[in-house]
PDB file of C-alpha atoms in Angstrom:
ATOM      1  CA  MET A  28     112.011  51.115 128.664  1.00 48.00           C
ATOM      2  CA  LEU A  29     112.884  54.312 129.942  1.00 49.00           C
ATOM      3  CA  ARG A  30     113.642  56.893 126.263  1.00 52.00           C
ATOM      4  CA  PRO A  31     116.718  58.145 126.272  1.00 51.00           C
ATOM      5  CA  PHE A  32     117.268  61.457 127.991  1.00 46.00           C
ATOM      6  CA  PHE A  33     118.334  63.818 124.949  1.00 46.00           C
ATOM      7  CA  MET A  34     115.550  62.331 122.881  1.00 48.00           C
ATOM      8  CA  LYS A  35     112.733  63.707 125.750  1.00 49.00           C
ATOM      9  CA  THR A  36     113.886  67.147 126.016  1.00 49.00           C
ATOM     10  CA  TYR A  37     115.135  68.319 122.626  1.00 49.00           C
ATOM     11  CA  MET A  38     113.694  66.649 120.100  1.00 52.00           C
ATOM     12  CA  LYS A  39     111.551  68.935 117.734  1.00 54.00           C
ATOM     13  CA  PRO A  40     109.338  68.159 114.849  1.00 58.00           C
ATOM     14  CA  ILE A  41     111.280  70.339 112.148  1.00 55.00           C
ATOM     15  CA  THR A  42     109.885  72.941 109.922  1.00 56.00           C
ATOM     16  CA  LEU A  43     110.800  73.615 106.566  1.00 52.00           C
ATOM     17  CA  ARG A  44     110.218  77.216 105.090  1.00 57.00           C
ATOM     18  CA  PHE A  45     109.004  78.106 101.650  1.00 50.00           C
ATOM     19  CA  PRO A  46     109.821  82.095 100.153  1.00 55.00           C
ATOM     20  CA  GLN A  47     106.489  83.011  99.988  1.00 57.00           C
ATOM     21  CA  PHE A  48     105.540  84.519  96.738  1.00 50.00           C
ATOM     22  CA  ASN A  49     103.773  88.404  96.282  1.00 57.00           C
ATOM     23  CA  PRO A  50     102.215  88.682  93.764  1.00 59.00           C
ATOM     24  CA  TRP A  51     101.479  92.850  94.575  1.00 56.00           C
ATOM     25  CA  ARG A  52     105.109  92.821  94.884  1.00 65.00           C
ATOM     26  CA  GLU A  53     105.670  91.734  91.697  1.00 65.00           C
ATOM     27  CA  MET A  54     103.766  94.059  90.064  1.00 65.00           C
ATOM     28  CA  HIS A  55     104.571  96.412  92.098  1.00 70.00           C
ATOM     29  CA  THR A  56     108.516  95.226  90.813  1.00 81.00           C
ATOM     30  CA  ARG A  57     107.530  95.229  87.016  1.00 83.00           C
ATOM     31  CA  ASN A  58     105.724  98.288  86.595  1.00 85.00           C
ATOM     32  CA  LYS A  59     108.266 100.394  88.826  1.00 89.00           C
ATOM     33  CA  LYS A  60     111.129  98.903  86.567  1.00 92.00           C
ATOM     34  CA  ALA A  61     108.417  99.521  83.358  1.00 92.00           C
ATOM     35  CA  MET A  62     108.203 103.308  84.287  1.00 93.00           C
ATOM     36  CA  GLU A  63     112.163 104.014  84.956  1.00 94.00           C
ATOM     37  CA  PHE A  64     111.884 103.052  81.096  1.00 95.00           C
ATOM     38  CA  ILE A  65     109.588 105.116  80.011  1.00 94.00           C
ATOM     39  CA  ALA A  66     110.948 107.794  81.881  1.00 94.00           C
ATOM     40  CA  LYS A  67     114.725 107.009  79.896  1.00 95.00           C
ATOM     41  CA  GLY A  68     112.151 107.071  77.034  1.00 94.00           C
ATOM     42  CA  TRP A  69     110.484 110.613  77.406  1.00 93.00           C
ATOM     43  CA  ASN A  70     113.260 112.414  78.109  1.00 95.00           C
ATOM     44  CA  ALA A  71     114.797 111.134  74.684  1.00 94.00           C
ATOM     45  CA  LEU A  72     111.663 112.509  73.168  1.00 92.00           C
ATOM     46  CA  LYS A  73     111.158 116.001  75.037  1.00 93.00           C
ATOM     47  CA  GLU A  74     114.990 116.636  73.612  1.00 93.00           C
ATOM     48  CA  VAL A  75     113.140 115.934  70.241  1.00 92.00           C
ATOM     49  CA  ASP A  76     110.525 117.488  70.193  1.00 91.00           C
ATOM     50  CA  ARG A  77     113.312 120.979  71.577  1.00 90.00           C
ATOM     51  CA  VAL A  78     114.501 121.032  68.263  1.00 88.00           C
ATOM     52  CA  ILE A  79     112.311 119.182  65.906  1.00 86.00           C
ATOM     53  CA  ASP A  80     110.832 123.169  65.168  1.00 82.00           C
ATOM     54  CA  TYR A  81     114.428 124.048  64.065  1.00 84.00           C
ATOM     55  CA  THR A  82     115.237 120.883  62.133  1.00 83.00           C
ATOM     56  CA  GLU A  83     113.700 118.539  58.721  1.00 81.00           C
ATOM     57  CA  LEU A  84     111.804 115.824  60.637  1.00 73.00           C
ATOM     58  CA  ASN A  85     114.062 112.866  58.799  1.00 75.00           C
ATOM     59  CA  ASP A  86     116.962 114.614  60.312  1.00 82.00           C
ATOM     60  CA  ARG A  87     119.898 112.569  60.997  1.00 85.00           C
ATOM     61  CA  ARG A  88     121.039 113.716  64.126  1.00 88.00           C
ATOM     62  CA  LEU A  89     117.472 112.897  65.711  1.00 91.00           C
ATOM     63  CA  ILE A  90     117.975 109.642  64.747  1.00 92.00           C
ATOM     64  CA  PRO A  91     120.106 108.192  68.227  1.00 93.00           C
ATOM     65  CA  LEU A  92     117.166 110.186  70.200  1.00 93.00           C
ATOM     66  CA  LEU A  93     114.288 108.425  68.472  1.00 94.00           C
ATOM     67  CA  ARG A  94     115.979 105.301  68.543  1.00 94.00           C
ATOM     68  CA  THR A  95     116.740 105.836  72.107  1.00 95.00           C
ATOM     69  CA  ALA A  96     113.477 106.399  72.794  1.00 95.00           C
ATOM     70  CA  LYS A  97     111.995 103.712  71.450  1.00 95.00           C
ATOM     71  CA  GLU A  98     114.577 100.845  72.645  1.00 95.00           C
ATOM     72  CA  ASN A  99     113.370 102.079  76.243  1.00 95.00           C
ATOM     73  CA  PHE A 100     109.884 102.222  75.386  1.00 95.00           C
ATOM     74  CA  GLU A 101     109.781  98.657  74.405  1.00 95.00           C
ATOM     75  CA  LEU A 102     111.546  97.710  76.885  1.00 95.00           C
ATOM     76  CA  ALA A 103     108.945  98.967  79.247  1.00 95.00           C
ATOM     77  CA  LEU A 104     106.596  96.821  77.738  1.00 94.00           C
ATOM     78  CA  GLU A 105     108.871  94.148  78.142  1.00 93.00           C
ATOM     79  CA  ALA A 106     109.156  94.358  81.759  1.00 92.00           C
ATOM     80  CA  ASP A 107     105.333  95.890  82.310  1.00 92.00           C
ATOM     81  CA  ASN A 108     102.952  94.249  79.167  1.00 92.00           C
ATOM     82  CA  SER A 109      99.934  96.107  80.982  1.00 91.00           C
ATOM     83  CA  ASN A 110     101.466  99.492  80.992  1.00 93.00           C
ATOM     84  CA  THR A 111      99.574 101.944  78.927  1.00 94.00           C
ATOM     85  CA  HIS A 112     101.724 104.428  78.833  1.00 93.00           C
ATOM     86  CA  ALA A 113     104.446 102.641  77.424  1.00 94.00           C
ATOM     87  CA  ARG A 114     101.733 101.016  74.944  1.00 95.00           C
ATOM     88  CA  TYR A 115     100.743 105.204  74.158  1.00 96.00           C
ATOM     89  CA  TRP A 116     104.074 106.369  73.565  1.00 95.00           C
ATOM     90  CA  LEU A 117     105.151 103.778  71.428  1.00 95.00           C
ATOM     91  CA  SER A 118     102.356 104.380  69.212  1.00 96.00           C
ATOM     92  CA  LYS A 119     103.039 108.443  69.519  1.00 94.00           C
ATOM     93  CA  LEU A 120     106.308 107.284  67.875  1.00 93.00           C
ATOM     94  CA  HIS A 121     105.340 105.137  65.509  1.00 94.00           C
ATOM     95  CA  LEU A 122     102.612 107.195  64.137  1.00 93.00           C
ATOM     96  CA  LYS A 123     104.294 110.970  64.547  1.00 91.00           C
ATOM     97  CA  TYR A 124     107.908 110.675  64.022  1.00 91.00           C
ATOM     98  CA  HIS A 125     110.598 109.639  61.668  1.00 89.00           C
ATOM     99  CA  VAL A 126     111.611 106.749  64.050  1.00 90.00           C
ATOM    100  CA  PRO A 127     113.884 103.470  62.039  1.00 88.00           C
ATOM    101  CA  GLY A 128     110.775 101.102  61.565  1.00 89.00           C
ATOM    102  CA  ALA A 129     108.291 103.356  62.670  1.00 90.00           C
ATOM    103  CA  CYS A 130     105.118 101.538  61.234  1.00 93.00           C
ATOM    104  CA  LYS A 131     101.914 103.582  60.972  1.00 92.00           C
ATOM    105  CA  ALA A 132      99.548 100.155  61.340  1.00 93.00           C
ATOM    106  CA  ILE A 133     101.598  98.867  64.343  1.00 94.00           C
ATOM    107  CA  GLY A 134     100.756 102.734  65.929  1.00 94.00           C
ATOM    108  CA  ALA A 135      97.619 101.851  65.285  1.00 93.00           C
ATOM    109  CA  ALA A 136      96.640  98.947  67.046  1.00 95.00           C
ATOM    110  CA  LEU A 137      99.362  99.872  69.943  1.00 96.00           C
ATOM    111  CA  LEU A 138      96.720 103.501  70.389  1.00 96.00           C
ATOM    112  CA  VAL A 139      93.667 101.284  70.233  1.00 95.00           C
ATOM    113  CA  GLU A 140      94.972  99.162  72.692  1.00 96.00           C
ATOM    114  CA  ALA A 141      96.118 101.452  75.569  1.00 96.00           C
ATOM    115  CA  ALA A 142      93.231 103.256  74.921  1.00 96.00           C
ATOM    116  CA  ASP A 143      90.384 100.077  75.320  1.00 96.00           C
ATOM    117  CA  MET A 144      93.134  99.521  78.121  1.00 95.00           C
ATOM    118  CA  GLY A 145      91.944 102.626  79.952  1.00 95.00           C
ATOM    119  CA  ASP A 146      94.512 105.685  78.895  1.00 96.00           C
ATOM    120  CA  PRO A 147      93.364 108.522  79.380  1.00 96.00           C
ATOM    121  CA  ASP A 148      95.921 110.037  77.058  1.00 96.00           C
ATOM    122  CA  ALA A 149      95.818 107.542  74.306  1.00 96.00           C
ATOM    123  CA  GLN A 150      91.959 108.052  74.346  1.00 96.00           C
ATOM    124  CA  TYR A 151      91.868 111.906  73.386  1.00 95.00           C
ATOM    125  CA  GLU A 152      94.416 111.148  71.220  1.00 94.00           C
ATOM    126  CA  LEU A 153      92.454 108.018  69.592  1.00 93.00           C
ATOM    127  CA  GLY A 154      89.153 110.572  70.004  1.00 91.00           C
ATOM    128  CA  CYS A 155      90.721 113.086  67.544  1.00 90.00           C
ATOM    129  CA  ARG A 156      92.316 111.252  64.684  1.00 88.00           C
ATOM    130  CA  LEU A 157      88.882 109.213  64.016  1.00 86.00           C
ATOM    131  CA  ARG A 158      87.546 112.744  64.579  1.00 78.00           C
ATOM    132  CA  VAL A 159      89.173 113.094  60.750  1.00 71.00           C
ATOM    133  CA  GLU A 160      86.806 111.915  57.877  1.00 56.00           C
ATOM    134  CA  ASN A 161      87.597 108.528  56.314  1.00 58.00           C
ATOM    135  CA  GLU A 162      85.237 106.881  54.200  1.00 56.00           C
ATOM    136  CA  TYR A 163      85.401 103.490  54.958  1.00 52.00           C
ATOM    137  CA  VAL A 164      84.465 103.945  58.457  1.00 53.00           C
ATOM    138  CA  GLN A 165      81.835 105.692  60.296  1.00 57.00           C
ATOM    139  CA  SER A 166      84.202 107.653  62.977  1.00 69.00           C
ATOM    140  CA  ASP A 167      82.129 110.042  64.475  1.00 76.00           C
ATOM    141  CA  GLN A 168      80.695 108.187  66.988  1.00 81.00           C
ATOM    142  CA  GLN A 169      83.253 106.007  67.964  1.00 86.00           C
ATOM    143  CA  ALA A 170      85.525 108.802  68.426  1.00 86.00           C
ATOM    144  CA  PHE A 171      82.830 110.762  70.452  1.00 86.00           C
ATOM    145  CA  TYR A 172      82.895 106.935  72.864  1.00 90.00           C
ATOM    146  CA  TYR A 173      86.296 107.203  73.106  1.00 93.00           C
ATOM    147  CA  LEU A 174      86.211 111.362  73.916  1.00 91.00           C
ATOM    148  CA  GLU A 175      83.512 111.024  76.602  1.00 91.00           C
ATOM    149  CA  LYS A 176      86.118 108.103  78.140  1.00 95.00           C
ATOM    150  CA  ALA A 177      89.287 110.165  78.472  1.00 96.00           C
ATOM    151  CA  VAL A 178      86.464 113.526  79.602  1.00 95.00           C
ATOM    152  CA  ASP A 179      85.200 110.525  82.688  1.00 95.00           C
ATOM    153  CA  GLN A 180      88.531 110.886  83.598  1.00 95.00           C
ATOM    154  CA  LEU A 181      89.630 114.454  83.243  1.00 95.00           C
ATOM    155  CA  HIS A 182      91.552 115.143  80.832  1.00 96.00           C
ATOM    156  CA  PRO A 183      91.947 118.516  80.091  1.00 96.00           C
ATOM    157  CA  GLY A 184      92.046 118.647  76.017  1.00 96.00           C
ATOM    158  CA  ALA A 185      89.137 116.079  75.700  1.00 96.00           C
ATOM    159  CA  LEU A 186      87.072 118.283  78.611  1.00 96.00           C
ATOM    160  CA  TYR A 187      87.857 121.610  76.265  1.00 96.00           C
ATOM    161  CA  LEU A 188      87.032 119.209  72.514  1.00 93.00           C
ATOM    162  CA  LEU A 189      84.023 117.479  73.877  1.00 91.00           C
ATOM    163  CA  GLY A 190      83.034 121.594  74.973  1.00 94.00           C
ATOM    164  CA  ALA A 191      83.373 122.566  72.037  1.00 92.00           C
ATOM    165  CA  VAL A 192      81.077 119.761  69.610  1.00 89.00           C
ATOM    166  CA  TYR A 193      78.436 120.816  72.490  1.00 91.00           C
ATOM    167  CA  LEU A 194      78.957 123.989  71.430  1.00 93.00           C
ATOM    168  CA  THR A 195      78.354 123.872  68.269  1.00 90.00           C
ATOM    169  CA  GLY A 196      76.481 121.045  67.949  1.00 86.00           C
ATOM    170  CA  ASP A 197      78.489 118.723  65.568  1.00 76.00           C
ATOM    171  CA  CYS A 198      77.725 115.571  65.729  1.00 73.00           C
ATOM    172  CA  VAL A 199      75.085 115.916  69.717  1.00 80.00           C
ATOM    173  CA  LYS A 200      72.740 118.019  70.284  1.00 87.00           C
ATOM    174  CA  LYS A 201      73.663 121.583  71.114  1.00 91.00           C
ATOM    175  CA  ASP A 202      74.168 122.149  74.904  1.00 91.00           C
ATOM    176  CA  ILE A 203      75.592 125.010  76.334  1.00 92.00           C
ATOM    177  CA  ALA A 204      74.791 124.181  79.754  1.00 91.00           C
ATOM    178  CA  SER A 205      77.573 121.006  79.308  1.00 91.00           C
ATOM    179  CA  ALA A 206      79.244 122.466  76.971  1.00 93.00           C
ATOM    180  CA  LEU A 207      80.514 125.406  79.622  1.00 93.00           C
ATOM    181  CA  TRP A 208      80.631 121.793  82.659  1.00 93.00           C
ATOM    182  CA  CYS A 209      83.617 121.125  80.160  1.00 94.00           C
ATOM    183  CA  PHE A 210      85.643 124.055  78.985  1.00 95.00           C
ATOM    184  CA  HIS A 211      85.021 125.212  83.264  1.00 94.00           C
ATOM    185  CA  ARG A 212      86.669 121.047  84.008  1.00 94.00           C
ATOM    186  CA  ALA A 213      89.270 121.937  81.590  1.00 96.00           C
ATOM    187  CA  SER A 214      89.990 124.788  82.878  1.00 95.00           C
ATOM    188  CA  GLU A 215      90.698 123.692  85.937  1.00 94.00           C
ATOM    189  CA  LYS A 216      93.501 121.772  85.229  1.00 94.00           C
ATOM    190  CA  GLY A 217      95.548 124.936  82.723  1.00 94.00           C
ATOM    191  CA  HIS A 218      93.628 124.328  79.963  1.00 96.00           C
ATOM    192  CA  ALA A 219      94.134 127.969  78.098  1.00 96.00           C
ATOM    193  CA  GLY A 220      91.855 127.139  75.325  1.00 95.00           C
ATOM    194  CA  ALA A 221      89.063 125.744  77.795  1.00 96.00           C
ATOM    195  CA  ALA A 222      89.713 129.173  80.387  1.00 95.00           C
ATOM    196  CA  ILE A 223      89.110 131.573  77.649  1.00 96.00           C
ATOM    197  CA  ALA A 224      85.846 129.792  75.611  1.00 95.00           C
ATOM    198  CA  TYR A 225      84.506 130.209  79.096  1.00 95.00           C
ATOM    199  CA  GLY A 226      85.496 133.104  80.310  1.00 94.00           C
ATOM    200  CA  SER A 227      84.415 134.981  76.272  1.00 93.00           C
ATOM    201  CA  LEU A 228      80.692 132.723  77.302  1.00 93.00           C
ATOM    202  CA  LEU A 229      80.451 134.702  80.310  1.00 91.00           C
ATOM    203  CA  LEU A 230      81.241 137.608  78.556  1.00 90.00           C
ATOM    204  CA  ARG A 231      78.632 137.408  76.306  1.00 89.00           C
ATOM    205  CA  GLY A 232      75.937 136.481  78.602  1.00 87.00           C
ATOM    206  CA  VAL A 233      75.568 133.194  78.644  1.00 87.00           C
ATOM    207  CA  GLU A 234      73.559 131.469  81.131  1.00 83.00           C
ATOM    208  CA  VAL A 235      76.344 129.721  83.555  1.00 81.00           C
ATOM    209  CA  PRO A 236      74.612 126.268  85.405  1.00 77.00           C
ATOM    210  CA  GLU A 237      73.654 127.006  88.834  1.00 73.00           C
ATOM    211  CA  SER A 238      76.262 123.595  89.792  1.00 69.00           C
ATOM    212  CA  LEU A 239      78.833 126.162  89.017  1.00 71.00           C
ATOM    213  CA  THR A 240      77.659 129.509  90.150  1.00 62.00           C
ATOM    214  CA  LYS A 241      77.734 127.570  93.646  1.00 57.00           C
ATOM    215  CA  PHE A 242      81.177 126.206  93.081  1.00 52.00           C
ATOM    216  CA  ASN A 243      82.714 129.478  92.136  1.00 55.00           C
ATOM    217  CA  SER A 244      81.031 131.617  94.590  1.00 50.00           C
ATOM    218  CA  LYS A 245      82.666 129.656  97.574  1.00 50.00           C
ATOM    219  CA  ARG A 246      85.437 130.505  95.913  1.00 49.00           C
ATOM    220  CA  LEU A 247      85.284 134.450  96.678  1.00 42.00           C
ATOM    221  CA  PRO A 248      87.014 136.087  99.077  1.00 40.00           C
ATOM    222  CA  SER A 249      84.204 135.957 102.026  1.00 38.00           C
ATOM    223  CA  THR A 250      82.906 139.536 102.893  1.00 32.00           C
ATOM    224  CA  LYS A 251      84.722 142.158 100.831  1.00 41.00           C
ATOM    225  CA  ALA A 252      84.143 140.546  97.214  1.00 39.00           C
ATOM    226  CA  VAL A 253      80.288 139.955  98.330  1.00 33.00           C
ATOM    227  CA  GLU A 254      79.647 143.757  99.665  1.00 38.00           C
ATOM    228  CA  LYS A 255      81.981 144.766  96.280  1.00 42.00           C
ATOM    229  CA  ASN A 256      79.824 142.508  93.875  1.00 41.00           C
ATOM    230  CA  ALA A 257      76.399 143.011  95.788  1.00 40.00           C
ATOM    231  CA  GLY A 258      73.205 142.731  93.363  1.00 44.00           C
ATOM    232  CA  SER A 259      75.736 143.482  91.120  1.00 49.00           C
ATOM    233  CA  PRO A 260      75.138 139.520  88.316  1.00 56.00           C
ATOM    234  CA  VAL A 261      77.586 141.802  85.427  1.00 59.00           C
ATOM    235  CA  MET A 262      80.129 142.223  87.686  1.00 60.00           C
ATOM    236  CA  ASP A 263      80.243 138.986  89.206  1.00 81.00           C
ATOM    237  CA  ARG A 264      80.561 137.657  85.324  1.00 82.00           C
ATOM    238  CA  VAL A 265      83.367 140.043  84.496  1.00 87.00           C
ATOM    239  CA  GLU A 266      85.269 138.984  87.644  1.00 89.00           C
ATOM    240  CA  MET A 267      83.992 135.088  87.190  1.00 89.00           C
ATOM    241  CA  ALA A 268      85.939 135.994  83.043  1.00 91.00           C
ATOM    242  CA  ARG A 269      89.403 137.438  84.871  1.00 92.00           C
ATOM    243  CA  GLU A 270      89.866 134.985  86.633  1.00 93.00           C
ATOM    244  CA  GLN A 271      89.423 132.632  83.486  1.00 94.00           C
ATOM    245  CA  PHE A 272      91.896 134.701  81.618  1.00 94.00           C
ATOM    246  CA  GLN A 273      94.397 134.310  84.282  1.00 94.00           C
ATOM    247  CA  ILE A 274      94.499 130.679  84.282  1.00 94.00           C
ATOM    248  CA  ALA A 275      95.068 131.363  79.891  1.00 94.00           C
ATOM    249  CA  ALA A 276      97.635 133.718  80.661  1.00 93.00           C
ATOM    250  CA  LYS A 277      98.699 131.472  83.751  1.00 93.00           C
ATOM    251  CA  ALA A 278      99.616 128.733  80.812  1.00 91.00           C
ATOM    252  CA  GLU A 279     101.615 131.406  78.381  1.00 90.00           C
ATOM    253  CA  CYS A 280      98.645 132.182  76.289  1.00 92.00           C
ATOM    254  CA  ASP A 281      98.263 134.979  74.697  1.00 93.00           C
ATOM    255  CA  LEU A 282      95.081 135.625  74.104  1.00 93.00           C
ATOM    256  CA  GLY A 283      94.967 135.425  77.667  1.00 92.00           C
ATOM    257  CA  LEU A 284      96.978 138.462  78.261  1.00 93.00           C
ATOM    258  CA  LYS A 285      94.770 140.157  75.382  1.00 93.00           C
ATOM    259  CA  TRP A 286      91.750 139.839  77.695  1.00 92.00           C
ATOM    260  CA  LEU A 287      92.905 140.928  80.390  1.00 93.00           C
ATOM    261  CA  ASN A 288      94.272 144.268  78.781  1.00 91.00           C
ATOM    262  CA  ARG A 289      90.588 144.344  77.462  1.00 90.00           C
ATOM    263  CA  LEU A 290      89.039 144.250  80.697  1.00 89.00           C
ATOM    264  CA  GLU A 291      91.864 146.829  82.311  1.00 87.00           C
ATOM    265  CA  GLU A 292      90.709 149.852  79.681  1.00 85.00           C
ATOM    266  CA  GLU A 293      87.301 148.488  79.251  1.00 81.00           C
ATOM    267  CA  GLU A 294      87.093 149.263  83.169  1.00 79.00           C
ATOM    268  CA  LYS A 295      89.763 152.350  82.980  1.00 77.00           C
ATOM    269  CA  ARG A 296      87.114 153.955  80.859  1.00 75.00           C
ATOM    270  CA  LEU A 297      83.769 153.280  82.656  1.00 70.00           C
ATOM    271  CA  VAL A 298      85.452 154.918  85.774  1.00 70.00           C
ATOM    272  CA  ASN A 299      86.982 157.239  83.828  1.00 69.00           C
ATOM    273  CA  GLY A 300      83.670 157.988  81.583  1.00 58.00           C
TER     274      GLY A 300
END
């Protein structure tokens, strides 16, 4: 028996299509939403920081801004519970500001969580706080642990602080080469204190590690600078130090400007003498 023509020609298998779940797109959406909340909270907190030096810490006029910041950081965590930036900024609100509902214990817990989750700002902040003397906790080793974690991510503040630790031999074996490396990397990121420390050490004649001298030699203008400073390691040090003080001055550090003026006066004295 022959099948009807329409059955033979037009009957095809039906394929049902369901929307595919994309975890990466979902994660991106949550993170984007969280960052929007963080930006709103950060802007409110920035406004608080702009005027807080001219008001009392518990000035009622700051309360709306602080509440806005707190609500947005909390919303950011609701949107993306894995967001370390939201944890860090919310911890700062609890620990530093007189925001309604502030709790030091909650702030400390959030800070530790953010640091353990890998946020460099939180690691640096926690390392600084742990360096404060505490009769109940042996905090020096913990502080050094978190500072090193932040240094691994080239956090400028952590680099500067670790450089100071190596320079003074506080809690670790004194290591001038490591201190110089830390100051150098921090100054590259515009840290004024590190630039001043590195420049002043150069002028004092501290031996610079070979890795750093090679790096700086690559950055010197080729022929003219080499001819000018050939056979004059002292002039090389002065020029390297000048570059560091310029970094500090660019960061609006008065001490950087003072060092630059001092170098200019010294050079004029040598020329006229």
